[in-house]
């Protein structure tokens, strides 16, 4: 293939074939990154795609970007391609498209309208006691029970005025999409959204070495794990899926994905009441929280001695604050059931309590904010948005550092390892430099200037930490004036210890007192509401560090 600027950028939507140019650009990028890992089918596909007539290429990409793999030819009418039957001939000849494929009854029903079913399958309906007026879903339910098999459209409906085709290389296209994005939740529409300006991304320097997979077997493992997840979501029997779960992997990223699959399978076993099987699966999983769930299974099975041994191991090296919190509740129970002396448990500090009676509104948080806010002490409903945003703005270059295995393509709002345990440690020196700015309040290199500069220079770019719509300049300036740098450092360091858990659970409201240069946070609880575990951890953290925080309990005025 011809050389292309790397990485690929979206083609202009003014070009009717913008989607084809985007696809070609992505293929060139994939080839530059993965040529050493390609199998024969992928090499053949890239070579043959370039030799196809442009209308055939365009039609193929149009089908790739649509849902499913089976299409009516009367719904493949695109002005820039011309007559679809002419473009389709080349795809059929190279066996990338199957003409008139066999269709199950469910597939046939998804392709036909109710009127077409009544018109072309009235005999089939009549033979099974159905009328044209029956609901389409009811027709399918009755006919499915008859187990009629699979036939081509021309066999099902000989006189129907259109044809059906099926793509035969969708699995290959899915692998190519995986190689490009490093995941299967993004698709080719990212190019379009970026060109429209709907989504804008930081330009992280990339090279062909910036790829998600270093070994061919890792690609297969990812696809296999993804298929198992889809089977689980589709309700397939757990035993059948367990038989196909791959062995432990020496790639930490893939082993984390395997751990998540095992965790989900264990939860499914737990819902079935198979507690012993669930505990065994949790024991195999490296997913955060798996050990805690295993402890619950052991306790529910009254395996108290085994649970205590595992809990003591966990207490010696808890995986997170959440696990530490769970152990503080579990250990006393286990000690009581085994007639042992109670363990020492750290008591949670109790934050100051506000009581408030207000007229009922849709949002209790906004009601409290409106009640407390005044010109000299404004209150903002920020929840998790403010502290996360200040962190994201101060540490922008560390978050978007072009480390190996972090960025694979131009459409990432965060590094791929953001929620993995090694996120902070891999960037330890970079984050240290960013947080050191908190020691310099003013000047060009002080933290306030850096945060303001990033806010203006990067405004609107996708970020896992900054919700631009929740942070206007007035709120930003108020926060910079009233939040102590020492508190910012404490919040940011806690966030880095566990991004997955600690970027949520922060207090709902913040009230600033600009004349005094200070603030207070307020967690709001409406009638019948109670503190969640992640909120309790944040409240305890703030209390330990003498940060001003109240919990406001609201009752509605009768």
Coordinates of C-alpha atoms in Angstrom, one line a residue:
X1 CA 0.0 0.0 0.0
X2 CA 1.1 3.6 -0.5
X3 CA 2.6 5.5 2.3
X4 CA 0.2 7.7 4.3
X5 CA 0.8 10.3 7.1
X6 CA 0.6 8.6 10.4
X7 CA -1.6 8.4 12.4
X8 CA -4.7 8.7 10.2
X9 CA -7.0 11.7 10.4
X10 CA -10.6 12.0 9.3
X11 CA -11.4 12.8 5.7
X12 CA -13.7 15.7 5.0
X13 CA -17.4 15.0 5.0
X14 CA -17.7 17.2 1.9
X15 CA -16.3 14.2 0.0
X16 CA -19.1 11.8 -0.8
X17 CA -16.6 8.9 -0.3
X18 CA -15.3 10.2 3.0
X19 CA -16.0 6.9 4.7
X20 CA -14.0 5.0 2.1
X21 CA -11.0 7.3 2.5
X22 CA -11.2 6.8 6.3
X23 CA -11.3 3.1 5.9
X24 CA -8.3 3.1 3.5
X25 CA -6.4 5.3 5.9
X26 CA -7.1 3.0 8.8
X27 CA -6.0 -0.1 6.8
X28 CA -2.7 1.6 5.9
X29 CA -2.2 2.4 9.6
X30 CA -3.1 -1.2 10.6
X31 CA -0.6 -2.5 8.1
X32 CA 2.1 -0.2 9.2
X33 CA 1.6 -1.3 12.8
X34 CA 0.8 -5.1 12.4
X35 CA 2.4 -6.3 9.2
X36 CA 4.6 -8.7 11.2
X37 CA 1.5 -10.2 12.9
X38 CA -0.8 -10.6 9.9
X39 CA -2.0 -14.1 9.0
X40 CA -2.5 -15.1 5.3
X41 CA -6.2 -14.1 5.3
X42 CA -5.4 -10.6 6.5
X43 CA -2.6 -10.1 4.0
X44 CA -4.8 -11.3 1.2
X45 CA -7.7 -9.0 2.3
X46 CA -5.5 -5.9 2.3
X47 CA -4.0 -6.7 -1.1
X48 CA -7.3 -7.6 -2.8
X49 CA -9.1 -4.7 -1.3
X50 CA -6.8 -2.3 -3.2
X51 CA -7.5 -4.1 -6.5
X52 CA -11.3 -3.8 -6.2
X53 CA -13.1 -1.2 -8.3
X54 CA -13.8 1.9 -6.2
X55 CA -17.7 1.3 -6.1
X56 CA -17.1 -2.2 -4.8
X57 CA -14.8 -0.9 -2.1
X58 CA -17.3 1.8 -1.1
X59 CA -20.2 -0.7 -0.9
X60 CA -18.1 -3.1 1.2
X61 CA -17.3 -0.3 3.7
X62 CA -20.9 0.8 3.8
X63 CA -21.9 -2.7 4.8
X64 CA -19.1 -3.0 7.3
X65 CA -20.3 0.1 9.0
X66 CA -23.9 -1.2 9.3
X67 CA -25.3 -3.5 11.9
X68 CA -25.2 -7.2 11.2
X69 CA -23.8 -9.1 8.2
X70 CA -27.0 -9.8 6.1
X71 CA -28.6 -7.2 3.9
X72 CA -31.4 -6.6 1.4
X73 CA -29.9 -5.3 -1.9
X74 CA -32.8 -2.8 -2.2
X75 CA -31.6 -1.1 1.0
X76 CA -28.0 -0.7 -0.2
X77 CA -28.8 2.2 -2.5
X78 CA -26.1 5.0 -2.2
X79 CA -26.0 7.8 -4.7
X80 CA -22.2 8.0 -4.7
X81 CA -21.8 4.3 -5.5
X82 CA -24.3 4.0 -8.3
X83 CA -26.2 0.8 -9.1
X84 CA -25.4 -1.5 -6.1
X85 CA -25.8 -4.7 -8.2
X86 CA -22.8 -3.7 -10.3
X87 CA -20.6 -3.0 -7.3
X88 CA -21.8 -6.2 -5.7
X89 CA -20.6 -8.4 -8.5
X90 CA -16.9 -7.9 -7.7
X91 CA -17.6 -8.7 -4.0
X92 CA -19.4 -11.9 -4.9
X93 CA -16.6 -12.9 -7.3
X94 CA -13.9 -12.6 -4.6
X95 CA -16.2 -14.5 -2.2
X96 CA -16.4 -11.7 0.3
X97 CA -20.2 -11.7 -0.2
X98 CA -22.5 -14.7 -0.4
X99 CA -25.4 -14.3 -2.8
X100 CA -28.8 -15.6 -1.6
X101 CA -27.5 -17.3 1.6
X102 CA -29.5 -19.7 3.7
X103 CA -31.7 -17.8 6.3
X104 CA -33.1 -19.0 9.6
X105 CA -36.6 -18.0 10.3
X106 CA -35.4 -15.4 12.8
X107 CA -33.1 -13.9 10.2
X108 CA -35.9 -13.9 7.6
X109 CA -38.2 -12.1 10.1
X110 CA -35.5 -9.4 10.8
X111 CA -35.3 -8.7 7.0
X112 CA -39.0 -8.6 6.1
X113 CA -41.7 -6.1 7.1
X114 CA -45.0 -7.5 8.5
X115 CA -46.7 -6.5 5.3
X116 CA -44.1 -8.5 3.2
X117 CA -44.5 -11.5 5.5
X118 CA -48.3 -11.4 5.0
X119 CA -47.9 -11.0 1.2
X120 CA -45.2 -13.6 0.5
X121 CA -45.6 -16.1 3.3
X122 CA -49.4 -16.2 3.7
X123 CA -49.4 -19.9 2.9
X124 CA -46.9 -20.7 5.6
X125 CA -48.9 -18.6 8.1
X126 CA -52.2 -20.3 7.2
X127 CA -50.6 -23.8 7.5
X128 CA -49.7 -23.0 11.1
X129 CA -53.0 -21.4 12.1
X130 CA -51.8 -17.8 11.8
X131 CA -53.4 -14.8 10.2
X132 CA -51.8 -11.7 8.6
X133 CA -53.2 -9.6 11.5
X134 CA -51.2 -11.5 14.1
X135 CA -48.3 -9.7 15.8
X136 CA -45.0 -10.2 14.0
X137 CA -43.3 -11.5 17.2
X138 CA -46.2 -13.9 17.8
X139 CA -45.9 -15.3 14.3
X140 CA -42.2 -15.9 14.9
X141 CA -42.8 -17.6 18.2
X142 CA -45.3 -20.1 16.7
X143 CA -43.2 -20.9 13.6
X144 CA -40.0 -21.2 15.6
X145 CA -41.6 -24.1 17.5
X146 CA -42.1 -25.9 14.2
X147 CA -38.3 -26.0 13.6
X148 CA -38.6 -25.3 9.9
X149 CA -34.8 -25.1 9.2
X150 CA -32.9 -22.7 6.9
X151 CA -33.5 -21.8 3.3
X152 CA -32.5 -19.1 0.9
X153 CA -34.8 -16.1 0.4
X154 CA -35.7 -17.3 -3.1
X155 CA -36.8 -20.6 -1.5
X156 CA -38.8 -18.9 1.3
X157 CA -40.3 -16.3 -1.0
X158 CA -39.9 -17.1 -4.7
X159 CA -41.6 -14.0 -5.9
X160 CA -40.1 -11.4 -3.7
X161 CA -38.7 -8.5 -5.7
X162 CA -35.3 -8.1 -4.0
X163 CA -32.2 -10.2 -3.2
X164 CA -30.4 -10.9 0.1
X165 CA -26.6 -11.0 0.5
X166 CA -24.4 -11.9 3.4
X167 CA -20.8 -10.7 4.2
X168 CA -18.4 -13.6 4.7
X169 CA -15.4 -11.6 6.2
X170 CA -17.0 -9.9 9.2
X171 CA -14.8 -11.8 11.6
X172 CA -11.7 -10.5 9.8
X173 CA -13.1 -7.0 9.8
X174 CA -13.7 -7.2 13.5
X175 CA -10.1 -8.3 14.0
X176 CA -8.9 -5.3 11.9
X177 CA -11.1 -3.0 14.0
X178 CA -9.6 -4.5 17.2
X179 CA -6.1 -3.9 15.9
X180 CA -6.8 -0.3 15.1
X181 CA -8.7 0.7 18.3
X182 CA -7.3 -1.8 20.8
X183 CA -10.9 -2.6 21.8
X184 CA -14.2 -3.6 20.3
X185 CA -16.4 -0.9 21.8
X186 CA -15.3 1.8 19.4
X187 CA -16.1 1.6 15.7
X188 CA -15.4 3.5 12.4
X189 CA -18.0 6.2 13.2
X190 CA -15.2 7.8 15.4
X191 CA -13.8 9.2 12.2
X192 CA -17.1 10.9 11.4
X193 CA -17.7 12.3 14.9
X194 CA -14.2 13.7 14.9
X195 CA -14.6 15.4 11.5
X196 CA -17.9 16.9 12.6
X197 CA -16.3 18.3 15.7
X198 CA -18.7 16.3 17.9
X199 CA -15.7 14.7 19.6
X200 CA -12.2 16.2 19.7
X201 CA -9.2 14.4 21.0
X202 CA -5.7 15.3 22.3
X203 CA -3.0 14.7 19.6
X204 CA -0.7 12.2 21.2
X205 CA 2.4 11.3 19.2
X206 CA 2.0 7.9 17.7
X207 CA 4.2 5.6 15.7
X208 CA 3.7 2.1 14.2
X209 CA 5.2 0.8 17.5
X210 CA 2.1 2.3 19.3
X211 CA 0.0 -0.8 18.9
X212 CA -2.2 -2.6 21.3
X213 CA -0.9 -6.1 20.6
X214 CA 2.6 -7.4 20.5
X215 CA 1.9 -11.1 19.8
X216 CA -0.5 -12.8 17.4
X217 CA -1.9 -15.0 20.1
X218 CA -2.9 -12.0 22.2
X219 CA -5.3 -10.9 19.4
X220 CA -6.9 -14.3 19.4
X221 CA -7.1 -14.3 23.2
X222 CA -8.9 -10.9 23.2
X223 CA -11.4 -12.0 20.5
X224 CA -12.0 -15.3 22.4
X225 CA -12.6 -13.5 25.7
X226 CA -14.9 -11.0 24.0
X227 CA -16.9 -13.9 22.5
X228 CA -17.3 -15.5 25.9
X229 CA -18.6 -12.2 27.4
X230 CA -21.1 -11.9 24.5
X231 CA -22.3 -15.5 25.1
X232 CA -22.7 -14.8 28.8
X233 CA -24.8 -11.6 28.0
X234 CA -26.9 -13.7 25.6
X235 CA -27.8 -16.1 28.4
X236 CA -25.9 -19.1 27.3
X237 CA -25.4 -21.8 30.0
X238 CA -22.5 -21.0 32.3
X239 CA -21.0 -24.5 32.1
X240 CA -20.7 -24.2 28.3
X241 CA -18.9 -20.9 28.6
X242 CA -16.6 -22.1 31.4
X243 CA -15.4 -24.9 29.2
X244 CA -14.1 -22.3 26.7
X245 CA -12.5 -19.8 29.1
X246 CA -8.8 -19.6 28.1
X247 CA -6.0 -20.4 30.5
X248 CA -4.2 -17.8 32.5
X249 CA -2.2 -15.3 30.4
X250 CA 1.2 -13.7 31.0
X251 CA 0.0 -10.5 29.5
X252 CA -1.3 -8.4 32.5
X253 CA -3.8 -6.5 30.3
X254 CA -5.4 -9.7 28.9
X255 CA -5.2 -11.4 32.3
X256 CA -7.2 -8.5 33.7
X257 CA -9.8 -9.1 31.0
X258 CA -9.9 -12.8 31.8
X259 CA -10.3 -11.9 35.5
X260 CA -13.3 -9.7 34.7
X261 CA -14.9 -12.6 32.7
X262 CA -14.3 -15.0 35.6
X263 CA -15.7 -12.5 38.0
X264 CA -18.9 -12.1 35.9
X265 CA -19.2 -15.9 35.6
X266 CA -18.8 -16.2 39.4
X267 CA -21.6 -13.6 39.9
X268 CA -23.8 -15.6 37.6
X269 CA -23.1 -18.8 39.6
X270 CA -23.8 -16.8 42.8
X271 CA -27.2 -15.8 41.5
X272 CA -27.9 -19.4 40.7
X273 CA -27.2 -20.3 44.3
X274 CA -24.1 -22.3 43.5
X275 CA -22.0 -20.7 46.2
X276 CA -19.1 -23.2 46.2
X277 CA -18.7 -22.9 42.5
X278 CA -18.9 -19.1 42.7
X279 CA -16.2 -19.1 45.4
X280 CA -13.9 -21.2 43.2
X281 CA -14.3 -18.9 40.3
X282 CA -13.7 -15.8 42.4
X283 CA -10.5 -17.5 43.7
X284 CA -9.2 -17.7 40.0
X285 CA -10.1 -14.1 39.2
X286 CA -7.6 -11.1 39.5
X287 CA -10.5 -8.6 39.1
X288 CA -10.7 -6.0 41.9
X289 CA -13.2 -7.2 44.4
X290 CA -13.0 -10.9 43.6
X291 CA -11.4 -11.7 46.9
X292 CA -14.1 -9.8 48.8
X293 CA -16.8 -11.7 46.9
X294 CA -15.1 -15.0 47.7
X295 CA -15.1 -14.1 51.4
X296 CA -18.8 -13.5 51.2
X297 CA -19.3 -16.9 49.6
X298 CA -17.3 -18.6 52.3
X299 CA -19.2 -16.8 55.1
X300 CA -22.6 -17.7 53.5
X301 CA -21.5 -21.3 53.4
X302 CA -20.5 -21.1 57.1
X303 CA -16.9 -21.8 56.3
X304 CA -15.8 -19.4 59.0
X305 CA -12.4 -20.7 59.7
X306 CA -11.4 -20.7 56.0
X307 CA -12.9 -17.3 55.6
X308 CA -11.0 -15.9 58.6
X309 CA -7.7 -17.3 57.2
X310 CA -8.4 -15.6 53.9
X311 CA -9.5 -12.4 55.6
X312 CA -6.3 -12.2 57.7
X313 CA -4.3 -12.6 54.5
X314 CA -6.3 -9.8 52.9
X315 CA -5.9 -7.5 56.0
X316 CA -2.1 -7.9 55.8
X317 CA -2.2 -6.5 52.3
X318 CA -5.6 -5.1 51.3
X319 CA -6.0 -4.5 47.6
X320 CA -7.9 -1.3 48.1
X321 CA -9.6 1.0 50.6
X322 CA -12.9 -0.7 49.6
X323 CA -11.5 -4.1 50.7
X324 CA -10.2 -2.6 53.9
X325 CA -13.6 -1.2 54.6
X326 CA -15.2 -4.7 54.0
X327 CA -12.7 -6.4 56.2
X328 CA -13.5 -4.0 59.1
X329 CA -17.0 -5.2 59.0
X330 CA -16.3 -8.9 58.3
X331 CA -13.5 -9.6 60.8
X332 CA -15.6 -8.9 63.9
X333 CA -18.4 -11.2 62.6
X334 CA -16.0 -14.0 61.9
X335 CA -14.3 -13.6 65.3
X336 CA -17.7 -13.8 67.0
X337 CA -18.8 -16.9 65.2
X338 CA -15.5 -18.6 66.0
X339 CA -15.7 -17.5 69.7
X340 CA -12.5 -15.5 69.4
X341 CA -11.5 -12.2 71.0
X342 CA -12.8 -9.3 68.9
X343 CA -10.2 -7.7 66.6
X344 CA -9.3 -4.0 66.8
X345 CA -11.2 -2.1 64.2
X346 CA -10.6 1.6 63.2
X347 CA -13.8 3.6 63.9
X348 CA -15.0 5.8 61.1
X349 CA -15.0 9.5 62.0
X350 CA -18.5 11.0 62.1
X351 CA -18.7 14.2 60.1
X352 CA -20.8 17.2 61.3
X353 CA -24.5 16.8 60.6
X354 CA -26.9 19.4 59.2
X355 CA -30.7 18.9 59.5
X356 CA -32.8 20.8 57.0
X357 CA -36.5 20.9 56.1
X358 CA -37.2 22.1 52.6
X359 CA -40.1 22.3 50.1
X360 CA -40.1 19.1 47.9
X361 CA -38.4 19.5 44.5
X362 CA -37.1 17.1 41.9
X363 CA -33.4 17.4 43.0
X364 CA -32.6 17.4 46.7
X365 CA -29.0 18.5 46.0
X366 CA -30.1 21.6 44.0
X367 CA -32.7 22.4 46.7
X368 CA -30.0 22.5 49.4
X369 CA -27.6 24.5 47.1
X370 CA -30.3 27.1 46.4
X371 CA -31.1 27.3 50.2
X372 CA -27.5 27.8 51.3
X373 CA -26.1 29.9 48.4
X374 CA -25.8 33.6 48.6
X375 CA -23.7 36.2 46.8
X376 CA -20.9 36.2 49.3
X377 CA -20.9 32.4 49.8
X378 CA -22.0 30.7 46.5
X379 CA -22.8 27.0 46.5
X380 CA -22.1 24.8 43.4
X381 CA -23.4 21.3 42.7
X382 CA -20.2 19.7 41.6
X383 CA -20.3 16.1 42.9
X384 CA -17.2 14.4 41.3
X385 CA -16.7 16.9 38.5
X386 CA -14.6 19.6 40.2
X387 CA -11.8 17.7 41.9
X388 CA -11.4 15.4 38.9
X389 CA -11.3 18.3 36.5
X390 CA -8.6 20.2 38.6
X391 CA -6.5 17.0 38.6
X392 CA -7.0 16.5 34.9
X393 CA -6.0 20.1 34.1
X394 CA -2.9 20.1 36.3
X395 CA -1.7 16.7 35.2
X396 CA -2.8 16.8 31.5
X397 CA 0.7 16.0 30.1
X398 CA 1.2 13.1 32.5
X399 CA -2.2 11.6 31.6
X400 CA -1.6 11.9 27.9
X401 CA 2.1 10.9 27.9
X402 CA 2.9 8.7 24.9
X403 CA 4.0 5.7 26.9
X404 CA 4.2 2.2 25.3
X405 CA 0.8 0.5 25.4
X406 CA -1.1 3.6 26.4
X407 CA -2.3 5.1 23.1
X408 CA -3.0 3.2 19.9
X409 CA -5.1 5.5 17.7
X410 CA -6.2 9.2 17.4
X411 CA -9.5 8.7 19.2
X412 CA -8.6 8.0 22.8
X413 CA -10.0 10.1 25.7
X414 CA -7.6 8.4 28.1
X415 CA -4.7 6.0 28.1
X416 CA -5.6 2.3 27.8
X417 CA -4.2 1.5 31.3
X418 CA -6.1 4.3 33.1
X419 CA -8.0 1.9 35.3
X420 CA -5.3 -0.6 35.8
X421 CA -3.1 -0.7 39.0
X422 CA 0.0 0.3 37.2
X423 CA -1.4 3.5 35.8
X424 CA 0.2 5.8 38.5
X425 CA 3.4 3.8 39.0
X426 CA 4.2 3.9 35.2
X427 CA 4.0 7.7 35.3
X428 CA 5.4 8.3 38.8
X429 CA 8.0 10.8 37.8
X430 CA 5.6 12.7 35.5
X431 CA 2.9 13.0 38.2
X432 CA 5.5 14.0 40.7
X433 CA 6.5 16.9 38.5
X434 CA 2.9 18.0 38.0
X435 CA 2.1 17.8 41.7
X436 CA 5.3 19.7 42.6
X437 CA 3.6 22.8 41.0
X438 CA 1.3 22.9 43.9
X439 CA 4.2 24.2 46.0
X440 CA 4.3 27.3 43.6
X441 CA 1.0 29.2 44.0
X442 CA 1.8 32.1 41.6
X443 CA 3.9 32.8 38.6
X444 CA 4.0 31.4 35.1
X445 CA 4.9 27.9 36.4
X446 CA 2.6 27.9 39.4
X447 CA -0.3 25.5 39.6
X448 CA -2.9 28.2 39.2
X449 CA -1.3 29.5 35.9
X450 CA -0.9 25.9 34.6
X451 CA -4.5 25.0 35.4
X452 CA -5.8 28.2 33.7
X453 CA -3.6 27.7 30.7
X454 CA -4.6 24.1 30.2
X455 CA -8.3 25.0 30.6
X456 CA -8.0 27.5 27.7
X457 CA -5.6 25.5 25.5
X458 CA -7.3 22.1 25.8
X459 CA -10.9 23.3 26.2
X460 CA -13.4 20.8 24.6
X461 CA -10.9 17.9 24.1
X462 CA -12.1 14.6 25.3
X463 CA -10.7 13.6 28.8
X464 CA -11.6 11.0 31.3
X465 CA -11.2 13.6 34.1
X466 CA -12.6 16.9 32.7
X467 CA -16.3 17.4 32.1
X468 CA -16.1 20.7 30.3
X469 CA -19.8 21.4 30.6
X470 CA -19.6 21.2 34.4
X471 CA -16.6 23.6 34.7
X472 CA -17.1 27.2 33.7
X473 CA -14.5 29.9 34.3
X474 CA -16.4 31.3 37.3
X475 CA -16.3 28.0 39.1
X476 CA -12.7 27.5 38.1
X477 CA -11.6 30.8 39.4
X478 CA -13.5 30.4 42.6
X479 CA -11.9 27.0 43.2
X480 CA -8.4 28.3 42.6
X481 CA -9.0 31.2 45.0
X482 CA -10.5 29.1 47.9
X483 CA -9.1 25.6 47.7
X484 CA -5.8 25.2 49.6
X485 CA -3.0 23.7 47.5
X486 CA -2.4 21.2 50.4
X487 CA -5.9 19.9 50.1
X488 CA -5.6 19.6 46.3
X489 CA -2.5 17.5 46.7
X490 CA -4.2 15.2 49.2
X491 CA -7.2 14.7 46.9
X492 CA -5.0 14.2 43.8
X493 CA -2.7 11.7 45.6
X494 CA -5.8 9.7 46.8
X495 CA -7.2 9.7 43.2
X496 CA -3.9 8.3 41.9
X497 CA -3.9 5.5 44.4
X498 CA -7.1 4.0 42.8
X499 CA -8.5 5.9 39.9
X500 CA -11.3 3.3 39.3
X501 CA -12.7 3.7 42.9
X502 CA -11.7 7.2 43.9
X503 CA -12.9 9.3 41.1
X504 CA -16.4 8.8 42.4
X505 CA -18.1 9.2 45.8
X506 CA -17.0 12.9 46.4
X507 CA -19.4 15.2 48.2
X508 CA -22.3 16.7 46.2
X509 CA -21.9 20.4 46.9
X510 CA -19.1 22.9 47.6
X511 CA -19.6 26.3 49.2
X512 CA -16.9 28.9 48.7
X513 CA -16.2 31.9 51.0
X514 CA -14.0 34.1 48.8
X515 CA -13.7 36.8 51.4
X516 CA -12.1 34.4 53.9
X517 CA -10.4 32.3 51.1
X518 CA -11.8 29.0 52.3
X519 CA -14.6 26.5 51.6
X520 CA -16.7 23.7 52.9
X521 CA -18.1 20.5 51.2
X522 CA -21.6 19.2 51.7
X523 CA -22.8 15.7 51.1
X524 CA -26.6 15.7 50.7
X525 CA -29.0 12.9 51.7
X526 CA -32.7 13.1 51.0
X527 CA -35.4 11.2 52.9
X528 CA -34.6 7.5 53.1
X529 CA -31.2 7.9 51.4
X530 CA -28.0 6.8 53.1
X531 CA -24.3 7.0 52.6
X532 CA -22.8 4.6 50.1
X533 CA -19.5 2.9 50.9
X534 CA -17.4 5.0 48.5
X535 CA -18.9 8.1 50.0
X536 CA -18.1 6.9 53.5
X537 CA -14.5 6.4 52.4
X538 CA -14.3 10.0 51.0
X539 CA -15.9 11.4 54.2
X540 CA -13.4 9.5 56.4
X541 CA -10.5 10.7 54.3
X542 CA -11.6 14.3 54.6
X543 CA -12.2 14.0 58.3
X544 CA -8.7 12.5 58.8
X545 CA -7.2 15.6 57.1
X546 CA -9.4 18.2 58.8
X547 CA -11.1 19.2 55.5
X548 CA -14.4 21.1 56.1
X549 CA -17.2 18.7 55.3
X550 CA -20.9 18.5 56.5
X551 CA -23.5 15.8 55.8
X552 CA -26.9 17.4 55.2
X553 CA -30.0 15.3 55.9
X554 CA -33.1 16.7 54.3
X555 CA -36.7 16.1 55.1
X556 CA -39.5 17.5 52.9
X557 CA -41.9 20.0 54.3
X558 CA -45.4 18.6 54.6

